Short mmCIF file of C-alpha atoms in Angstrom, two decimals:
data_model
loop_
_atom_site.label_atom_id
_atom_site.label_comp_id
_atom_site.label_asym_id
_atom_site.label_seq_id
_atom_site.Cartn_x
_atom_site.Cartn_y
_atom_site.Cartn_z
CA MET A 271 146.32 78.64 137.61
CA TRP A 272 143.10 77.29 138.99
CA CYS A 273 141.61 73.93 139.59
CA PHE A 274 138.08 72.94 140.54
CA LEU A 275 138.26 69.47 142.09
CA VAL A 276 135.49 66.88 141.92
CA LEU A 277 135.45 63.18 142.41
CA ASP A 278 133.19 61.08 140.20
CA VAL A 279 132.30 57.86 141.94
CA PHE A 280 130.57 55.19 139.92
CA HIS A 281 129.13 52.92 142.60
CA PRO A 282 126.37 53.33 142.75
CA THR A 283 125.77 55.04 139.56
CA THR A 284 121.36 57.64 138.20
CA THR A 285 117.77 58.01 137.62
CA ASP A 286 118.18 59.38 134.07
CA SER A 287 117.29 57.43 130.91
CA SER A 288 120.89 56.34 130.79
CA VAL A 289 123.47 56.63 133.49
CA ALA A 290 124.75 60.20 133.31
CA VAL A 291 127.90 61.76 134.55
CA LEU A 292 127.07 65.39 135.37
CA ARG A 293 130.15 67.56 134.84
CA GLY A 294 130.84 69.87 137.78
CA ALA A 295 130.17 73.58 137.18
CA ASP A 296 128.52 72.94 133.81
CA ALA A 297 126.55 69.92 135.01
CA ALA A 298 123.13 71.38 134.48
CA LYS A 299 123.97 72.07 130.80
CA LYS A 300 125.03 68.61 129.69
CA LYS A 301 124.62 64.98 130.61
CA VAL A 302 127.16 62.43 129.47
CA GLY A 303 126.45 58.72 129.31
CA PHE A 304 128.32 56.27 131.52
CA TYR A 305 126.28 53.06 131.51
CA GLU A 306 123.53 52.16 128.96
CA LEU A 307 121.55 49.46 130.73
CA LYS A 308 120.55 46.35 128.87
CA ASN A 309 116.79 46.37 129.30
CA LYS A 310 113.92 48.47 130.57
CA LYS A 311 114.08 47.14 134.10
CA GLY A 312 117.55 48.57 134.46
CA ASP A 313 119.39 45.25 134.78
CA PHE A 314 122.99 44.89 133.81
CA LEU A 315 124.96 41.77 133.18
CA HIS A 316 128.27 41.67 135.01
CA GLN A 317 131.27 40.59 133.04
CA ASP A 318 131.48 37.62 135.34
CA ASN A 319 127.84 36.76 134.40
CA GLU A 320 126.43 37.83 137.76
CA LEU A 321 123.16 39.72 137.16
CA GLY A 322 122.56 42.89 139.11
CA SER A 323 119.87 45.57 138.98
CA CYS A 324 120.44 49.28 139.55
CA PRO A 325 118.57 52.49 139.08
CA ARG A 326 120.42 54.84 136.84
CA VAL A 327 121.91 57.36 139.13
CA SER A 328 124.56 60.10 138.60
CA VAL A 329 127.02 60.35 141.48
CA ILE A 330 129.55 63.08 142.01
CA VAL A 331 131.51 64.11 145.10
CA PRO A 332 131.10 66.89 146.26
CA ASP A 333 129.12 68.68 143.47
CA SER A 334 125.41 69.59 143.94
CA LYS A 335 124.14 67.66 140.93
CA GLY A 336 123.39 64.00 140.54
CA GLY A 337 120.94 61.30 141.48
CA ASN A 338 118.50 61.06 144.31
CA ARG A 339 121.14 59.70 146.68
CA GLY A 340 124.48 59.45 145.07
CA PHE A 341 127.81 59.61 146.81
CA HIS A 342 127.63 63.37 146.68
CA LYS A 343 124.68 63.35 149.04
CA VAL A 344 126.08 61.04 151.67
CA ILE A 345 128.40 61.88 154.59
CA TRP A 346 132.03 60.96 154.14
CA THR A 347 134.11 60.35 157.23
CA VAL A 348 137.50 62.03 157.56
CA LYS A 349 139.68 59.03 158.49
CA GLU A 350 142.94 60.92 158.60
CA HIS A 351 144.03 64.57 158.29
CA VAL A 352 147.65 65.70 158.36
CA PRO A 353 147.56 69.42 157.64
CA GLY A 354 151.25 70.15 158.06
CA GLY A 355 154.67 68.77 157.20
CA ASP A 356 156.24 68.07 153.81
CA SER A 357 153.24 66.16 152.38
CA PRO A 358 149.91 67.08 154.02
CA TYR A 359 146.94 64.90 153.16
CA VAL A 360 143.32 64.04 153.94
CA THR A 361 141.74 60.63 153.68
CA LEU A 362 138.02 60.30 153.27
CA TYR A 363 135.96 57.14 153.86
CA TYR A 364 132.48 56.01 152.85
CA HIS A 365 130.68 52.70 153.29
CA SER A 366 128.14 51.90 150.57
CA PHE A 367 125.72 49.33 151.81
CA ASN A 368 124.36 46.28 149.94
CA GLY A 369 121.49 47.41 147.69
CA GLU A 370 122.24 51.13 147.90
CA GLN A 371 120.76 52.62 144.70
CA GLY A 372 120.14 49.03 143.65
CA PHE A 373 123.84 48.01 143.39
CA PRO A 374 124.87 44.67 144.87
CA GLY A 375 127.27 44.30 147.82
CA ASP A 376 128.73 46.27 150.63
CA LEU A 377 131.60 48.52 149.50
CA ASP A 378 134.23 50.31 151.55
CA VAL A 379 135.67 53.36 149.69
CA TYR A 380 138.72 55.45 150.56
CA VAL A 381 140.08 58.55 148.78
CA THR A 382 143.31 60.28 149.78
CA TYR A 383 144.35 63.74 148.48
CA GLN A 384 147.95 64.48 149.19
CA LEU A 385 150.30 67.35 148.36
CA TRP A 386 153.45 65.33 147.73
CA SER A 387 155.44 68.52 147.15
CA PRO A 388 154.25 72.11 146.63
CA TYR A 389 153.61 71.27 142.97
CA ASP A 390 152.58 67.55 143.03
CA LEU A 391 149.09 66.35 143.84
CA ARG A 392 148.63 62.61 144.54
CA VAL A 393 145.16 61.09 144.52
CA ARG A 394 144.81 57.58 145.82
CA MET A 395 141.52 55.71 145.59
CA ASN A 396 140.62 52.24 146.73
CA ALA A 397 137.51 50.22 147.35
CA THR A 398 136.82 46.74 148.74
CA ALA A 399 133.92 44.56 147.79
CA LEU A 400 132.98 42.92 151.05
CA ASN A 401 130.40 40.33 150.09
CA ARG A 402 129.33 40.61 146.34
CA ALA A 403 130.74 41.52 143.00
CA THR A 404 129.85 45.08 141.91
CA PRO A 405 130.97 47.60 139.28
CA VAL A 406 133.41 50.23 140.56
CA ASN A 407 134.98 53.06 138.57
CA LEU A 408 136.28 56.13 140.51
CA ALA A 409 137.53 59.18 138.68
CA SER A 410 139.02 62.53 139.82
CA HIS A 411 137.24 65.24 137.86
CA ALA A 412 139.42 68.33 138.32
CA TYR A 413 138.93 71.40 136.09
CA TRP A 414 142.29 72.84 135.06
CA ASN A 415 143.16 76.22 133.52
CA LEU A 416 146.94 76.73 133.60
CA ALA A 417 146.60 80.46 132.87
CA GLY A 418 144.67 81.15 136.03
CA ALA A 419 141.12 81.80 137.28
CA GLY A 420 139.02 83.96 135.10
CA SER A 421 141.64 83.99 132.33
CA GLY A 422 139.32 82.93 129.58
CA ASP A 423 139.33 79.68 127.64
CA VAL A 424 142.01 76.91 127.33
CA LEU A 425 142.00 76.74 123.59
CA ARG A 426 145.58 77.85 123.40
CA HIS A 427 146.64 75.14 125.83
CA VAL A 428 148.81 72.60 124.04
CA ILE A 429 147.96 69.01 124.93
CA GLN A 430 149.60 65.65 124.27
CA LEU A 431 147.93 62.34 125.12
CA PHE A 432 149.83 59.14 125.33
CA ALA A 433 147.04 57.17 123.74
CA SER A 434 146.91 55.56 120.30
CA ARG A 435 143.24 54.48 120.58
CA TYR A 436 139.93 55.80 121.84
CA THR A 437 136.34 54.53 122.44
CA PRO A 438 133.98 56.21 119.95
CA VAL A 439 130.53 57.07 121.17
CA ASN A 440 126.94 57.19 119.86
CA GLN A 441 126.60 60.98 119.58
CA SER A 442 122.95 60.93 120.52
CA THR A 443 123.64 59.20 123.80
CA MET A 444 127.35 59.89 124.35
CA ILE A 445 127.74 56.23 125.33
CA PRO A 446 130.59 54.13 123.84
CA THR A 447 129.67 51.92 120.92
CA GLY A 448 131.98 49.14 122.11
CA GLU A 449 134.66 49.84 119.47
CA ILE A 450 138.25 50.61 120.50
CA ALA A 451 139.46 52.52 117.40
CA PRO A 452 142.80 53.96 116.40
CA VAL A 453 143.08 57.78 116.71
CA SER A 454 145.25 57.92 113.64
CA GLY A 455 143.52 59.94 110.82
CA THR A 456 140.89 61.36 113.21
CA PRO A 457 140.60 64.77 114.97
CA TYR A 458 141.07 62.83 118.21
CA ASP A 459 144.71 62.19 117.46
CA LEU A 460 146.61 64.07 120.18
CA ARG A 461 149.73 61.96 120.24
CA SER A 462 151.79 64.97 119.23
CA PRO A 463 151.50 68.35 121.10
CA THR A 464 148.38 70.01 119.76
CA PRO A 465 146.68 73.31 120.57
CA LEU A 466 143.11 72.45 121.72
CA GLY A 467 141.68 75.21 119.64
CA SER A 468 142.89 73.73 116.43
CA ARG A 469 140.63 70.66 116.94
CA ILE A 470 137.66 71.91 118.95
CA LYS A 471 135.46 72.54 115.87
CA LEU A 472 136.49 69.29 114.25
CA VAL A 473 135.10 67.28 117.17
CA SER A 474 132.00 69.36 117.56
CA GLY A 475 128.58 68.78 116.11
CA ALA A 476 125.69 66.25 116.39
CA GLY A 477 125.22 66.93 120.07
CA MET A 478 128.91 67.42 120.83
CA ALA A 479 130.44 70.83 121.50
CA GLY A 480 134.02 69.85 122.04
CA PHE A 481 136.12 67.04 123.46
CA ASP A 482 134.30 64.60 125.71
CA ILE A 483 135.77 61.27 124.90
CA ASN A 484 137.56 58.32 126.56
CA TYR A 485 141.06 57.47 125.34
CA ALA A 486 142.73 54.03 125.76
CA VAL A 487 146.03 54.97 127.34
CA ASP A 488 149.06 53.23 125.86
CA GLY A 489 150.68 50.57 127.97
CA ALA A 490 147.52 49.26 129.64
CA GLY A 491 148.41 46.65 132.23
CA LYS A 492 151.83 48.01 132.68
CA GLY A 493 151.03 50.00 135.84
CA PHE A 494 151.78 53.62 136.64
CA ARG A 495 152.62 55.59 133.51
CA ARG A 496 152.37 59.04 131.91
CA VAL A 497 148.88 59.81 130.56
CA ALA A 498 149.02 63.43 129.34
CA LEU A 499 151.19 66.51 129.08
CA VAL A 500 149.57 69.97 128.97
CA ARG A 501 151.32 73.34 128.42
CA ASP A 502 150.06 76.91 128.50
CA PRO A 503 152.30 79.09 126.26
CA ALA A 504 151.06 82.31 127.80
CA SER A 505 151.99 81.54 131.43
CA GLY A 506 154.78 79.01 130.81
CA ARG A 507 153.04 76.53 133.10
CA LYS A 508 153.14 72.75 132.49
CA MET A 509 151.10 69.85 133.87
CA GLU A 510 151.77 66.15 133.60
CA VAL A 511 149.21 63.59 134.49
CA TRP A 512 150.26 59.99 135.51
CA ALA A 513 148.00 57.12 136.49
CA ASP A 514 147.55 53.36 136.50
CA GLN A 515 144.12 53.18 134.83
CA PRO A 516 143.37 51.92 131.32
CA GLY A 517 141.55 55.06 130.10
CA VAL A 518 141.33 58.79 130.44
CA GLN A 519 138.42 61.05 129.63
CA LEU A 520 139.31 64.35 127.98
CA TYR A 521 136.64 66.98 128.56
CA THR A 522 136.85 70.64 127.62
CA SER A 523 134.10 72.29 129.72
CA ASN A 524 131.85 72.38 126.63
CA TRP A 525 128.79 73.63 128.45
CA LEU A 526 130.24 76.33 130.77
CA ASN A 527 128.43 79.55 130.01
CA ASN A 528 129.70 82.57 131.95
CA GLU A 529 129.40 80.81 135.27
CA LYS A 530 130.43 83.00 138.22
CA GLY A 531 132.74 81.23 140.63
CA LYS A 532 135.02 81.91 143.60
CA GLY A 533 136.05 85.58 143.93
CA GLY A 534 133.54 86.58 141.32
CA LYS A 535 135.60 85.09 138.50
CA VAL A 536 133.65 84.20 135.39
CA TYR A 537 134.19 80.87 133.66
CA VAL A 538 133.37 80.77 129.95
CA GLN A 539 132.86 77.96 127.55
CA TYR A 540 136.05 75.91 127.20
CA GLY A 541 137.21 77.67 130.32
CA ALA A 542 139.01 74.57 131.62
CA LEU A 543 139.97 71.02 130.63
CA CYS A 544 139.54 67.80 132.56
CA LEU A 545 141.64 64.70 132.34
CA GLU A 546 139.80 61.93 134.19
CA THR A 547 141.82 58.74 134.53
CA GLN A 548 139.37 55.86 134.70
CA GLY A 549 138.15 52.49 133.52
CA TYR A 550 136.33 52.61 130.17
CA PRO A 551 132.78 53.99 130.30
CA ASP A 552 129.95 51.46 129.82
CA ALA A 553 132.51 48.60 130.36
CA VAL A 554 129.80 46.40 131.99
CA ASN A 555 128.15 46.07 128.55
CA HIS A 556 131.26 45.48 126.43
CA PRO A 557 133.23 42.28 127.13
CA ASN A 558 136.16 43.60 125.05
CA PHE A 559 136.65 46.50 127.44
CA PRO A 560 138.81 46.05 130.56
CA SER A 561 136.50 44.85 133.34
CA VAL A 562 135.26 47.22 135.99
CA ILE A 563 133.73 44.50 138.09
CA LEU A 564 135.19 44.34 141.60
CA ARG A 565 134.84 40.78 142.86
CA LEU A 566 134.41 39.53 146.42
CA GLY A 567 137.44 40.23 148.58
CA GLN A 568 139.26 42.20 145.84
CA VAL A 569 140.55 45.72 146.35
CA TYR A 570 140.05 48.35 143.64
CA LYS A 571 143.08 50.64 143.45
CA HIS A 572 143.45 53.83 141.43
CA ASN A 573 146.55 55.96 141.76
CA MET A 574 146.94 59.33 140.05
CA LEU A 575 149.65 62.03 140.11
CA VAL A 576 149.43 65.58 138.77
CA LYS A 577 152.82 67.24 138.41
CA LEU A 578 152.92 71.03 137.92
CA SER A 579 155.98 72.94 136.78
CA SER A 580 157.20 75.62 134.40
CA TYR A 581 158.94 75.10 131.04
#
């Protein structure tokens, strides 16, 4: 089994024609919309009616792609590091200053990665708006292949998402339309265990090459809950994803193209899947989406658990 771990941090967010999330190893091949700004000046209207202005910047930690000074290009401070014991962890800290990349307010950000057991990975993210409201949406962008590094694609992986709705996108921009639609009757219906390969062609075309869509996780507002279940029949490995966020982005490494990675292993198209628990993309422009505005004095919290086992 292999995992390539990236943290997407959407404050600030890129200099492209729309805010783009660049996807790890295949970032150079594909750009995926996150915010579509309201006018040519790059202004966005907060959901609390506070107006802010931001250049459109892609920010990823720690990948090499992104904006001119996204979070991937700043120095994070190791606040705590416990390498031993039953649950080793590391906590990283970054202070984003008022006006950085055009975003309003000072922001303190912490991310903790912890091995809760040999097979459980906990990710805890929090951020505090110190003096102004600002959009915040943090997402762990791990690439998973339960069969192991260099084992080919994940199309035989069987996935189940606990999500009855999704947010359709404009396929030319990959930005949500604002609709929260039922998955029933669509190729995006993964409520029952489904091999990814049985749907990959059905969700491809018109600029899409596979899954790259945000799902509205059932039970929003009810705290920590199961988001997804993934099984690999060949290896007998199983992965559960739990989180407390309203959405999850399913991405199937659509633009990987024989990329050589660690140990000389080659990663092919559909060589991994990502399950990014998050707020809804482009929420600042859709009042019907759960708000991603962090107001003065509030603390943003995002808790995620990945449980690995056999079946």
